[in-house]
Short mmCIF file of C-alpha atoms and ligand atoms in Angstrom, two decimals:
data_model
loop_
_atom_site.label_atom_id
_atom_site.label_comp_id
_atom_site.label_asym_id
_atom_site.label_seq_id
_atom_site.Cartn_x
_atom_site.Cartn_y
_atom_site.Cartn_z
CA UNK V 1 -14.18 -15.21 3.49
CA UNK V 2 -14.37 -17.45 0.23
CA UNK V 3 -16.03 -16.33 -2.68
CA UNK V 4 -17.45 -18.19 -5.99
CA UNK V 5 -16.90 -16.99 -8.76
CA UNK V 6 -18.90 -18.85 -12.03
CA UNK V 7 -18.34 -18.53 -15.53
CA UNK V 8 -20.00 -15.72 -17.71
CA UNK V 9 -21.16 -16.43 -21.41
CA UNK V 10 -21.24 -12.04 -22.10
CA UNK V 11 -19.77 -8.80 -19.88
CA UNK V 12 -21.86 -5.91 -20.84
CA UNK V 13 -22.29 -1.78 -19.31
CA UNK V 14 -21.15 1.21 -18.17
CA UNK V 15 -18.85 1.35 -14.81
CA UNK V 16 -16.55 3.25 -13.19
CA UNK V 17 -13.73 1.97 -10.64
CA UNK V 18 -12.66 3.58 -7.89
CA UNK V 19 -10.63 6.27 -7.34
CA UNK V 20 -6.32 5.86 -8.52
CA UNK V 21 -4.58 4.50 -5.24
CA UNK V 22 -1.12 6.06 -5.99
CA UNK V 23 -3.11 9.84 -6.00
CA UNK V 24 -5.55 8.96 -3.27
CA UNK V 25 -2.40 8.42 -0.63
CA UNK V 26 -0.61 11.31 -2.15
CA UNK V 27 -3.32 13.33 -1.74
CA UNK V 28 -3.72 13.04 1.65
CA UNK V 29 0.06 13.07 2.42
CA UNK V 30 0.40 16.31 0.29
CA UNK V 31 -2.69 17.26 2.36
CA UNK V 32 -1.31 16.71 5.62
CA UNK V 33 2.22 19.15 4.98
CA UNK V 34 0.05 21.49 3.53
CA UNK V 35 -0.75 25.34 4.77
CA UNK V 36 -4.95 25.42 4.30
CA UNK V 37 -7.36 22.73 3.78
CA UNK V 38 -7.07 19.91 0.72
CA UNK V 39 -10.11 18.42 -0.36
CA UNK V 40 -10.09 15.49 -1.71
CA UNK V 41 -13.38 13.83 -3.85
CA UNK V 42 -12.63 10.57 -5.72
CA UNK V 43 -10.54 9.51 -2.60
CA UNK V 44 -10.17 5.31 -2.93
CA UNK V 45 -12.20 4.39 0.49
CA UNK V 46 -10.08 1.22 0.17
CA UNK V 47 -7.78 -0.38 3.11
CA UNK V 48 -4.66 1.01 2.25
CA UNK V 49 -5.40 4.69 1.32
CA UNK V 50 -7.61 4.30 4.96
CA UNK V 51 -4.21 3.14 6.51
CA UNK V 52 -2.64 6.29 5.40
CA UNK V 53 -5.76 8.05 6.83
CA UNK V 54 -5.36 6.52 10.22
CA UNK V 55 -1.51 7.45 10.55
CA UNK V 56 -1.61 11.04 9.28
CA UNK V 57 -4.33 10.92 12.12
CA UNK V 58 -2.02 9.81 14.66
CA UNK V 59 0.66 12.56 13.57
CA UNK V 60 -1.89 15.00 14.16
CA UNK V 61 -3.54 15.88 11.38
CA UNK V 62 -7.22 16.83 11.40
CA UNK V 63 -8.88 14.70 8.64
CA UNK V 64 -12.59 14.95 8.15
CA UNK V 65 -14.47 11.85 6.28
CA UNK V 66 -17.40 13.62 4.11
CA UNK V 67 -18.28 10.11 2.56
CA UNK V 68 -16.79 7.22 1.15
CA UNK V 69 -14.95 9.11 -1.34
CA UNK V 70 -14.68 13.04 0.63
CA UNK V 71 -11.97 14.09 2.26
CA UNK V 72 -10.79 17.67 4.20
CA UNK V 73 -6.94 17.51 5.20
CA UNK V 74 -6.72 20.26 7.22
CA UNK V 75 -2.62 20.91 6.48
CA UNK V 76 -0.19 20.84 9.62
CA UNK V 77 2.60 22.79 7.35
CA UNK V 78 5.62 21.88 7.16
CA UNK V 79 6.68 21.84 10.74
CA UNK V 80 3.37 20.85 11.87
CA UNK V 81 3.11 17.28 12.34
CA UNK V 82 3.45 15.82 16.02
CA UNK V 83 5.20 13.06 17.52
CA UNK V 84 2.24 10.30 17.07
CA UNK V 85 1.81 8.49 20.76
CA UNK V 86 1.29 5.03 19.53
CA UNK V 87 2.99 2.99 16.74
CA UNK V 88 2.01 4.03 12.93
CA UNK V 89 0.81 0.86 11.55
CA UNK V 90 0.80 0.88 7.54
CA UNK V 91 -1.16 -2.25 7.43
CA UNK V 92 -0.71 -4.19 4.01
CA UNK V 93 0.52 -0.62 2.13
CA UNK V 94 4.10 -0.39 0.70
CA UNK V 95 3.19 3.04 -0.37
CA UNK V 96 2.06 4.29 2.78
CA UNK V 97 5.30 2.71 4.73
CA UNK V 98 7.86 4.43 1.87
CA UNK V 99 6.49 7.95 1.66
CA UNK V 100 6.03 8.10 4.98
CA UNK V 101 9.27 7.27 6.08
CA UNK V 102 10.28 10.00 4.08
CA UNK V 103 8.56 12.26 5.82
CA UNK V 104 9.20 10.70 9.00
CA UNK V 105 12.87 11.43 8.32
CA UNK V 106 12.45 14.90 8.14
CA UNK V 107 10.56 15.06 11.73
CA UNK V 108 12.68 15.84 14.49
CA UNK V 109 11.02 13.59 16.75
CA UNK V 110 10.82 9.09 17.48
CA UNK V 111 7.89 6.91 15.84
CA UNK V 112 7.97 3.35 14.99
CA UNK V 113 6.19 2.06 11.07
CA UNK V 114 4.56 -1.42 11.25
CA UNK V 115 2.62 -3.31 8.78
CA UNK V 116 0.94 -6.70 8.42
CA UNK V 117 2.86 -9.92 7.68
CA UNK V 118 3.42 -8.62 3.90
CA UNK V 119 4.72 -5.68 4.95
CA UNK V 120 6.99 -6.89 7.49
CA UNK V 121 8.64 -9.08 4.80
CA UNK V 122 8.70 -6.27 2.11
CA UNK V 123 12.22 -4.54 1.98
CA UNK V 124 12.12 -1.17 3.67
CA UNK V 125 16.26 -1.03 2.83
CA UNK V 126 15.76 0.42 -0.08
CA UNK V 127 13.90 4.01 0.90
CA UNK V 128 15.93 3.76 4.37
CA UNK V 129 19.14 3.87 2.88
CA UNK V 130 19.15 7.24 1.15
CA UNK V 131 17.46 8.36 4.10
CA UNK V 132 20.01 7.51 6.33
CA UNK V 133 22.83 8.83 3.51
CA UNK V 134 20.49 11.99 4.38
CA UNK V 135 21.21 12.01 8.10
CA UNK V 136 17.27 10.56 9.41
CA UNK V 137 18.33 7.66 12.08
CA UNK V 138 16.07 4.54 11.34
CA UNK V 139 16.23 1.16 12.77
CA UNK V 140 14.67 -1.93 12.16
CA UNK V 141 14.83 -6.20 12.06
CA UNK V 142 17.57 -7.74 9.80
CA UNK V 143 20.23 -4.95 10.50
CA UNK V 144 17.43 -2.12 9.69
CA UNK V 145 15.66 -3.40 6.28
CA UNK V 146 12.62 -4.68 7.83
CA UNK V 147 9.26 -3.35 9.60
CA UNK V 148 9.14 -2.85 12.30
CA UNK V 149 11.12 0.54 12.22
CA UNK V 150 11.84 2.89 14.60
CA UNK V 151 13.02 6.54 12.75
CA UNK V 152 13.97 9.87 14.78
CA UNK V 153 14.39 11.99 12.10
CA UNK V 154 15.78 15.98 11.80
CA UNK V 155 18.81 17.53 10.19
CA UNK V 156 18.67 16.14 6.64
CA UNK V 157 20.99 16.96 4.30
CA UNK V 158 20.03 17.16 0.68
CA UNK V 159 21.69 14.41 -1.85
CA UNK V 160 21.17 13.51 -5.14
CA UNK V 161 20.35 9.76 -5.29
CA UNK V 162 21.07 6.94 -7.86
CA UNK V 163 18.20 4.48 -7.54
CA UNK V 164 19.11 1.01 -8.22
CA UNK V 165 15.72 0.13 -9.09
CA UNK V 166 12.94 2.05 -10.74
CA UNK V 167 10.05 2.35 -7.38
CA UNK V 168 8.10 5.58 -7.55
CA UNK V 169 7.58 4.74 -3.65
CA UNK V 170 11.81 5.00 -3.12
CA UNK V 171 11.71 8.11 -5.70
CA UNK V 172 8.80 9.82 -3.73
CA UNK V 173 10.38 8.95 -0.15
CA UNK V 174 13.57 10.56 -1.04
CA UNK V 175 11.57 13.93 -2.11
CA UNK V 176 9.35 14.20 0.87
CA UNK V 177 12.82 13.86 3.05
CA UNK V 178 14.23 16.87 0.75
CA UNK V 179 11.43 19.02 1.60
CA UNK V 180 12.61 18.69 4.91
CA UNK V 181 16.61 18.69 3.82
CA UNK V 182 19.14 21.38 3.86
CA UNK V 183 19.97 22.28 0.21
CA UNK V 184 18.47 20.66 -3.07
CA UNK V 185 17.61 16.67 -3.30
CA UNK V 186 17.77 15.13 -6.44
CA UNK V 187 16.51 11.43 -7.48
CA UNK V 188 18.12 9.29 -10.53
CA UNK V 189 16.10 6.24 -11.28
CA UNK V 190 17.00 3.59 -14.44
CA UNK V 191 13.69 3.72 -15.48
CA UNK V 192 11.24 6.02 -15.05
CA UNK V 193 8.34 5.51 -12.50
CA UNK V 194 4.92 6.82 -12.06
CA UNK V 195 5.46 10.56 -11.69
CA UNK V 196 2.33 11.31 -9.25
CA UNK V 197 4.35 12.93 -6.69
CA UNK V 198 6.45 15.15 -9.04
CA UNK V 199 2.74 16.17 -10.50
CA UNK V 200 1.14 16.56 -7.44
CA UNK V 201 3.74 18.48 -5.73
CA UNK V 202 3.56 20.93 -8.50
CA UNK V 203 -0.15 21.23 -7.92
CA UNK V 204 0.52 22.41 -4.50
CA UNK V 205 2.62 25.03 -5.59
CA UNK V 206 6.00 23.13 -5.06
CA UNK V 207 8.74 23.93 -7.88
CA UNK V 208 9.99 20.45 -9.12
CA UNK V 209 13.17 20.43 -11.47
CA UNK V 210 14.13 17.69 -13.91
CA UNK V 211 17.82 18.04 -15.15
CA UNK V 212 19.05 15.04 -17.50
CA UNK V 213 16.52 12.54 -15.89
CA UNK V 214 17.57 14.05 -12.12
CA UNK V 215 14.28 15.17 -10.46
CA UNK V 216 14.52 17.54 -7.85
CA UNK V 217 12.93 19.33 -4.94
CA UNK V 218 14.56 22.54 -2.66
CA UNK V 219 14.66 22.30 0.85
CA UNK V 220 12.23 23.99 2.67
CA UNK V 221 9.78 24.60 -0.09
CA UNK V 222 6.20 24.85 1.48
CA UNK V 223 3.19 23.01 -0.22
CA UNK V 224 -0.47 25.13 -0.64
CA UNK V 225 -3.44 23.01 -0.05
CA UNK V 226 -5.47 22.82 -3.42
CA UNK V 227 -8.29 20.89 -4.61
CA UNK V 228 -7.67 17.30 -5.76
CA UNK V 229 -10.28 14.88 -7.59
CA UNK V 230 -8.82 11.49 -7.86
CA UNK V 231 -9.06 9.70 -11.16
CA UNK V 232 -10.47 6.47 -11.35
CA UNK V 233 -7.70 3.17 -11.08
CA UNK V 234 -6.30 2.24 -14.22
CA UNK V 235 -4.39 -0.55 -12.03
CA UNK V 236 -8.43 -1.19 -10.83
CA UNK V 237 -9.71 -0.64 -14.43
CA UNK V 238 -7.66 -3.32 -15.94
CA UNK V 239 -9.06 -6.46 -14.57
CA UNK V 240 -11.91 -5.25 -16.58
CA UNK V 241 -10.31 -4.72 -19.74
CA UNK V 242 -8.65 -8.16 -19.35
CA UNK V 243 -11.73 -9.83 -18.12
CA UNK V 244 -14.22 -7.96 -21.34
CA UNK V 245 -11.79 -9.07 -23.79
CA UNK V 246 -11.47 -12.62 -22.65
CA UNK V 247 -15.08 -13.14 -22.69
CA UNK V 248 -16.09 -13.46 -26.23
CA UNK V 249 -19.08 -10.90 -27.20
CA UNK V 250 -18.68 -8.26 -24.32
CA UNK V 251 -18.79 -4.89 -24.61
CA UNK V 252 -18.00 -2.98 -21.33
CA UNK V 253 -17.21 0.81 -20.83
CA UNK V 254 -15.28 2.18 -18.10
CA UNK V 255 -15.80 6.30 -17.51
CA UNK V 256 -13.19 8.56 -16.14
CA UNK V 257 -9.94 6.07 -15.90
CA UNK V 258 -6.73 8.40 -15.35
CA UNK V 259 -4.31 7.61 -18.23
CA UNK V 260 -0.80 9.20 -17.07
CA UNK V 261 1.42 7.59 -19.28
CA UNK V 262 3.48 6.17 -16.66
CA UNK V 263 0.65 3.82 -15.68
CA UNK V 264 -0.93 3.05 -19.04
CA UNK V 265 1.32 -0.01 -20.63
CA UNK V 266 -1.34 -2.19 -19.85
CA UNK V 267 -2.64 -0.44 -22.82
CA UNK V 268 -0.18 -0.76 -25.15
CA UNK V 269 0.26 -4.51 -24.25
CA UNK V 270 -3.44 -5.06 -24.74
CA UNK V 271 -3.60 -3.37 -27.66
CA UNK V 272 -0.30 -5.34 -29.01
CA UNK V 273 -2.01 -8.22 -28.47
CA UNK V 274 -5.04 -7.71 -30.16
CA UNK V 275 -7.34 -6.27 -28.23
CA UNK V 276 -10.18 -3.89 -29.18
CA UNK V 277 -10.02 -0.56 -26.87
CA UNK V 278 -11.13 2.74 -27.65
CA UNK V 279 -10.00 5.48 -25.67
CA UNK V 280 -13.06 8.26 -25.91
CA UNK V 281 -13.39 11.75 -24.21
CA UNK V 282 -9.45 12.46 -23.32
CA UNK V 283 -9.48 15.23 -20.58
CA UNK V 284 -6.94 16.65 -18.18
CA UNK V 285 -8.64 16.59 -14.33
CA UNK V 286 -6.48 18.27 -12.00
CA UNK V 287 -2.69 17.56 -13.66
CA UNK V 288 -3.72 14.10 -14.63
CA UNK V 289 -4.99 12.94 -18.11
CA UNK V 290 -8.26 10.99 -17.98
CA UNK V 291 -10.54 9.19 -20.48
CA UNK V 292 -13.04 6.61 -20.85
CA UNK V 293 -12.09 3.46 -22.26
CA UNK V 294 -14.29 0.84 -24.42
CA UNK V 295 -13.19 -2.68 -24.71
CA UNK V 296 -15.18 -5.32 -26.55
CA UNK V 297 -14.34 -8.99 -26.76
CA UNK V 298 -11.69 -9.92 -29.29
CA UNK V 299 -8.83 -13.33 -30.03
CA UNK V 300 -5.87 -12.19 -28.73
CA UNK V 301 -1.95 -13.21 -29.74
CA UNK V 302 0.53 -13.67 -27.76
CA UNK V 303 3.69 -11.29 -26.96
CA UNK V 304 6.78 -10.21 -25.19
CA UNK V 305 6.57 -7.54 -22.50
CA UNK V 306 10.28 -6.45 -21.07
CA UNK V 307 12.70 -3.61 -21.08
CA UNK V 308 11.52 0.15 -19.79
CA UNK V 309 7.27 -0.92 -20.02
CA UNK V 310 7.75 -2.64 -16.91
CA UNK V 311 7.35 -0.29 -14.45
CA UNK V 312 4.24 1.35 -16.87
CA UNK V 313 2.53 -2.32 -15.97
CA UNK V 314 4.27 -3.62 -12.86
CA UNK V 315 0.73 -4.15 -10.62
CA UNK V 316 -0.95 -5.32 -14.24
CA UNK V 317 1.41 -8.26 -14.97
CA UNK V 318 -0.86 -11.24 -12.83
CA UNK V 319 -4.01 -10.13 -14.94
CA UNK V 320 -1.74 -9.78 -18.12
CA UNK V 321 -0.63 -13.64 -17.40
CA UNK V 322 -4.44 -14.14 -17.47
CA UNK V 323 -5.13 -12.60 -20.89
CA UNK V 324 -2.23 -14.25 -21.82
CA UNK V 325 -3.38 -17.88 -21.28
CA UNK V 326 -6.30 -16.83 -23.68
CA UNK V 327 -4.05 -15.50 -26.04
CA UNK V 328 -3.03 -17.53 -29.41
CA UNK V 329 0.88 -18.65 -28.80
CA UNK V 330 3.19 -17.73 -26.17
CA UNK V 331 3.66 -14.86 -24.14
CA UNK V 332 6.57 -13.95 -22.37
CA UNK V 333 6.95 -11.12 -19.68
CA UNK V 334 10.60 -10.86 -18.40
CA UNK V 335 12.68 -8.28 -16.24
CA UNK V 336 10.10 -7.96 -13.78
CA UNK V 337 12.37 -9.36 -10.75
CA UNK V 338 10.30 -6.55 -8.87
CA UNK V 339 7.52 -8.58 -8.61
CA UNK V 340 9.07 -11.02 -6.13
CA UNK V 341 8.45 -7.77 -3.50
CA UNK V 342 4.99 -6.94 -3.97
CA UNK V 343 2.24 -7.83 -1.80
CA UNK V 344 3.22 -11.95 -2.24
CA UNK V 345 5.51 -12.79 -4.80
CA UNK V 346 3.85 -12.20 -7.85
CA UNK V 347 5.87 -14.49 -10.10
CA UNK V 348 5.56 -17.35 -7.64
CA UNK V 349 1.76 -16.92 -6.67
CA UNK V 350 0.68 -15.76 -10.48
CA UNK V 351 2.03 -18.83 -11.78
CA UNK V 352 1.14 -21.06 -8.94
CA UNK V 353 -2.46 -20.17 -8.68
CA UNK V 354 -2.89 -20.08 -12.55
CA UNK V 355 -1.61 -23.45 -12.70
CA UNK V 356 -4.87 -24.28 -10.83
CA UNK V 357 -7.04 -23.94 -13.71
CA UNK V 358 -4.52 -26.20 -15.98
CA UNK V 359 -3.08 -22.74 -17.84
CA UNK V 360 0.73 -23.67 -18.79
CA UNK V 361 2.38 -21.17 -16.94
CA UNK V 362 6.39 -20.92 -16.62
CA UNK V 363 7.77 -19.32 -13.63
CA UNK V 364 11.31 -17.70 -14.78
CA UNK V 365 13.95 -15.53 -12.62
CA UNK V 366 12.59 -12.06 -13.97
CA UNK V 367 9.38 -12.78 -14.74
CA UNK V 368 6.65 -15.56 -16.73
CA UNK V 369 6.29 -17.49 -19.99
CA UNK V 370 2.82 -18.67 -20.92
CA UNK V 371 1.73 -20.76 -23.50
CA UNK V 372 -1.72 -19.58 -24.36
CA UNK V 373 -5.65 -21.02 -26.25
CA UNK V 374 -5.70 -23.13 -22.84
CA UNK V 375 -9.50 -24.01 -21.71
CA UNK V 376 -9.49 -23.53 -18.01
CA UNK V 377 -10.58 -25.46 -15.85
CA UNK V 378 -13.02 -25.08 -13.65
CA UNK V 379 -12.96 -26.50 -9.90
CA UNK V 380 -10.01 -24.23 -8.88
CA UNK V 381 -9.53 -23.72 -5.11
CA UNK V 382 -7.22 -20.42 -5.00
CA UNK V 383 -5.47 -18.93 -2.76
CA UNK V 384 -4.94 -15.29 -3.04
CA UNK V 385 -1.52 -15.01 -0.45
CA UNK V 386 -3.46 -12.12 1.18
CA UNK V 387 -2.72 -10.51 -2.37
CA UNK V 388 -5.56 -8.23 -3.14
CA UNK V 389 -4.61 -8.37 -7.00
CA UNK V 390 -4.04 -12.04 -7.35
CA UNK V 391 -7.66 -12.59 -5.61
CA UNK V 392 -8.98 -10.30 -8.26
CA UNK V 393 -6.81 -11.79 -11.51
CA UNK V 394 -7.83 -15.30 -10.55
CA UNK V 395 -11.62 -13.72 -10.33
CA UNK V 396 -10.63 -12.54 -13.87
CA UNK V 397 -9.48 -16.46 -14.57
CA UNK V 398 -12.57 -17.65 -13.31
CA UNK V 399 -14.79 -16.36 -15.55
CA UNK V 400 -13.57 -18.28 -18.90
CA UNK V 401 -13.02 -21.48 -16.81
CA UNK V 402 -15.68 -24.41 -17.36
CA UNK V 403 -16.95 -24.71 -13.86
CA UNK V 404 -16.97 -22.00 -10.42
CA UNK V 405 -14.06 -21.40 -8.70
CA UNK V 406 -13.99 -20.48 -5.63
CA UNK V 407 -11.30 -17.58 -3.81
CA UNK V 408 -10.01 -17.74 -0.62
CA UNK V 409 -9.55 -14.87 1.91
CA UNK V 410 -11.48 -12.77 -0.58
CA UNK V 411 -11.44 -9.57 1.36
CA UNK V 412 -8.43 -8.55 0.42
CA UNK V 413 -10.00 -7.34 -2.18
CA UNK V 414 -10.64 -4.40 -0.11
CA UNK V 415 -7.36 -3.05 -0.24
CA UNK V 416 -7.42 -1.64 -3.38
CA UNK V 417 -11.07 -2.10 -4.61
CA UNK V 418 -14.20 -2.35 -2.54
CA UNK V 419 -17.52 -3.36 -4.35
CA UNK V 420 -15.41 -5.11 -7.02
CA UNK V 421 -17.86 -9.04 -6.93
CA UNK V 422 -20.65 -6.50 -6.85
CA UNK V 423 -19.38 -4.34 -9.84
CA UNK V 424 -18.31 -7.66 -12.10
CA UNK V 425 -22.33 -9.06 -10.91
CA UNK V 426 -23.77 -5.39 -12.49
CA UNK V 427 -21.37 -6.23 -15.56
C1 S3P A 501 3.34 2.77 -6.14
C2 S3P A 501 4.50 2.37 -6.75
C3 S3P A 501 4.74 0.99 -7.20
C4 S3P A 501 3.47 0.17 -7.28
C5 S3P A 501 2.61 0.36 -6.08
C6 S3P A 501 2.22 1.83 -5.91
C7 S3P A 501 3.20 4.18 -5.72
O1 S3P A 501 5.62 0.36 -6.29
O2 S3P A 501 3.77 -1.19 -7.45
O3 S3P A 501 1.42 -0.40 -6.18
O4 S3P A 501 2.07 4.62 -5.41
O5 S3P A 501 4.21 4.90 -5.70
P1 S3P A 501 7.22 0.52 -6.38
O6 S3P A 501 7.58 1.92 -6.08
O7 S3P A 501 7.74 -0.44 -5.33
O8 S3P A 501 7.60 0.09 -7.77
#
């Protein structure tokens, strides 16, 4: 489907975005090796967290769909899941395919993980390895690093890993297989990642240790269904925060965003770069901090984002390259090599489709360089690479261009937020 999108002179209101993706799938895996029922409000109703619906489903897990956004796991335990019949297919979500291998890994039983074509290109290598250093057998295309893989898991050993890179989905896989492992399992990253599953493992009663940056988890430790409201996207919320302080004279205001400090560089870069946020009504909602953020139009400067904020931005750097071609001066964004292995490659397609609208946009090896106070253009014909946040930052783009653009395969935009044209119209 192709969407227009036509410049706005003002962004103005009150929203909120949909619920965090990284909780919503924990939530439901947590859920799932539980003892009791979870339930889940806030749940993202969006493709990928539905993906992780549909193969918990298939592993026999009793999920019942309140609404959109309410969801009873009834918990298998920890032994409880079944051998699924049919081939769990992960669609278009990394996070689904890495946790879930880990857990596969502890099953003693066969299943195969697909995805779509992204996820059949994304490298699966890097959760299988430690999982196989574990004991899980998995098998796959290009000697075992690709989708689809096959995994009969059972008799894990626990190990204490040394992540090469810093991936909260690698981190999280290597957990769920030492809740299944014989002994302790401990993760090292370089950086530290999003820490939902060390949080939300803790909220279901499992004892988490950190030792010298080494988190860990005991074999055999049992999880306690609990109650979990999912915080709204701060990955979701920052297309907004980008697009109300690009437009000159907006004033938008976004309730209930979670603000774990693992997620919230796009913050900090924002606010480096001139933007006006307010952070009001700071709360903790179930282990996770949560506020509402204002943002009002304001000239932004240019910047340098590298070093340990990556991984606090990684899924925010294609709408960061937007603000930055409204920014005064350059901005550069560098060791973010990880981007090459998200949904498209994020350098390639950020700086390809931005090019579109005439922004001067440098591709580098670990990341962009943008030379800002661009006009752009309008006339654009984007393609989104079946990239649900590039289709989104160019709809960011779009609005301070001088003419519609229009977005191809729009619906991606489902994977991460439905209703988001309809929310930018309200706005
Ligand atoms: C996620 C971790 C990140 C992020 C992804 C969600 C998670 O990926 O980009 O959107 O929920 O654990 P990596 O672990 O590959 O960095």
């Amino acid at each position: 489907m192709e969407k227009q999108i036509q410049p706005v002179t003002r962004l103005s209101g009150a929203v909120t975005v949909p619920g965090d993706k990284s909780i919503s799938h924990r939530a439901v895996m947590f859920g799932a090796l539980a003892d009791g029922v979870t339930r889940i409000t806030g749940f993202l109703p969006g493709a990928d967290c539905l993906s992780t619906v549909d193969c918990f489903r298939k592993l026999g897990v009793q999920i019942e769909q309140h609404s959109a956004t309410e969801l009873s796991v009834h918990g298998a335990g920890l032994t409880g899941l079944q051998e699924p019949v049919d081939v769990l297919d992960v669609g278009n979500s990394g996070t689904t395919a890495r946790l879930m291998l880990g857990i596969l890994a502890g099953q003693p039983f066969h299943c195969t993980v697909t995805g779509d074509a992204s996820i059949r290109k994304r490298p699966m290598g890097r959760v299988a390895t430690p999982l196989r250093q574990m004991g899980a057998h998995i098998d796959g295309r290009d000697g075992g690093r690709l989708a689809p893989l096959s995994v009969r898991g059972g008799n894990l050993q626990g190990i204490v890993y040394e992540s090469p890179v810093a991936s909260a989905q690698v981190k999280s896989g290597v957990l769920l297989a030492g809740l299944f492992a014989e002994g302790e399992t401990g993760v090292r990253e370089p950086e530290m990642s999003r820490d939902h599953t060390e949080r939300m493992l803790q909220a279901f009663g499992v004892n988490v240790g950190q030792r010298d940056g080494t988190i860990t988890v005991q074999g055999g430790s049992r999880l306690t269904a609990t109650d979990i409201h999912v915080p709204g996207d701060i990955s979701s919320a920052a297309f907004l925060l980008v697009a109300a302080s690009i437009v000159p004279g907006s004033d938008v205001t976004i309730r209930g965003v979670g603000l774990n400090p693992t997620r919230t560089g796009i913050l900090d870069v924002l606010l480096e770069m001139g933007a006006q946020i307010e952070v009001l009504n700071e709360r903790v909602e179930g282990g996770e901090p949560v506020g509402d953020l204002r943002v009002q139009g304001s000239p932004l400067r240019g910047t340098t984002v590298r070093g340990e904020i990556i991984p606090r931005l990684i899924d925010e750097v294609p709408v960061l390259a937007v603000a930055a071609t409204q920014a005064e001066g350059v901005t550069e964004i560098r060791d973010a090599a990880e981007l090459k292995v998200k949904e498209s490659n994020r350098i390639a397609t950020t700086a390809n489709e931005l090019r579109k609208f005439g922004a001067d946009v440098e591709e580098l090896e670990d990341g962009l360089r943008i030379r800002g106070g661009v006009k752009l253009k309008g006339g654009a014909v984007i393609e989104t690479h079946h990239d649900h946040r590039i289709a989104m930052s160019m709809a960011v783009a779009a609005l301070v261009a001088d003419g519609p653009t229009t977005i191809r395969d729009w619906e991606s935009v489902d994977v991460s937020f439905p209703g988001f044209a309809e929310l930018l119209q309200n706005l």
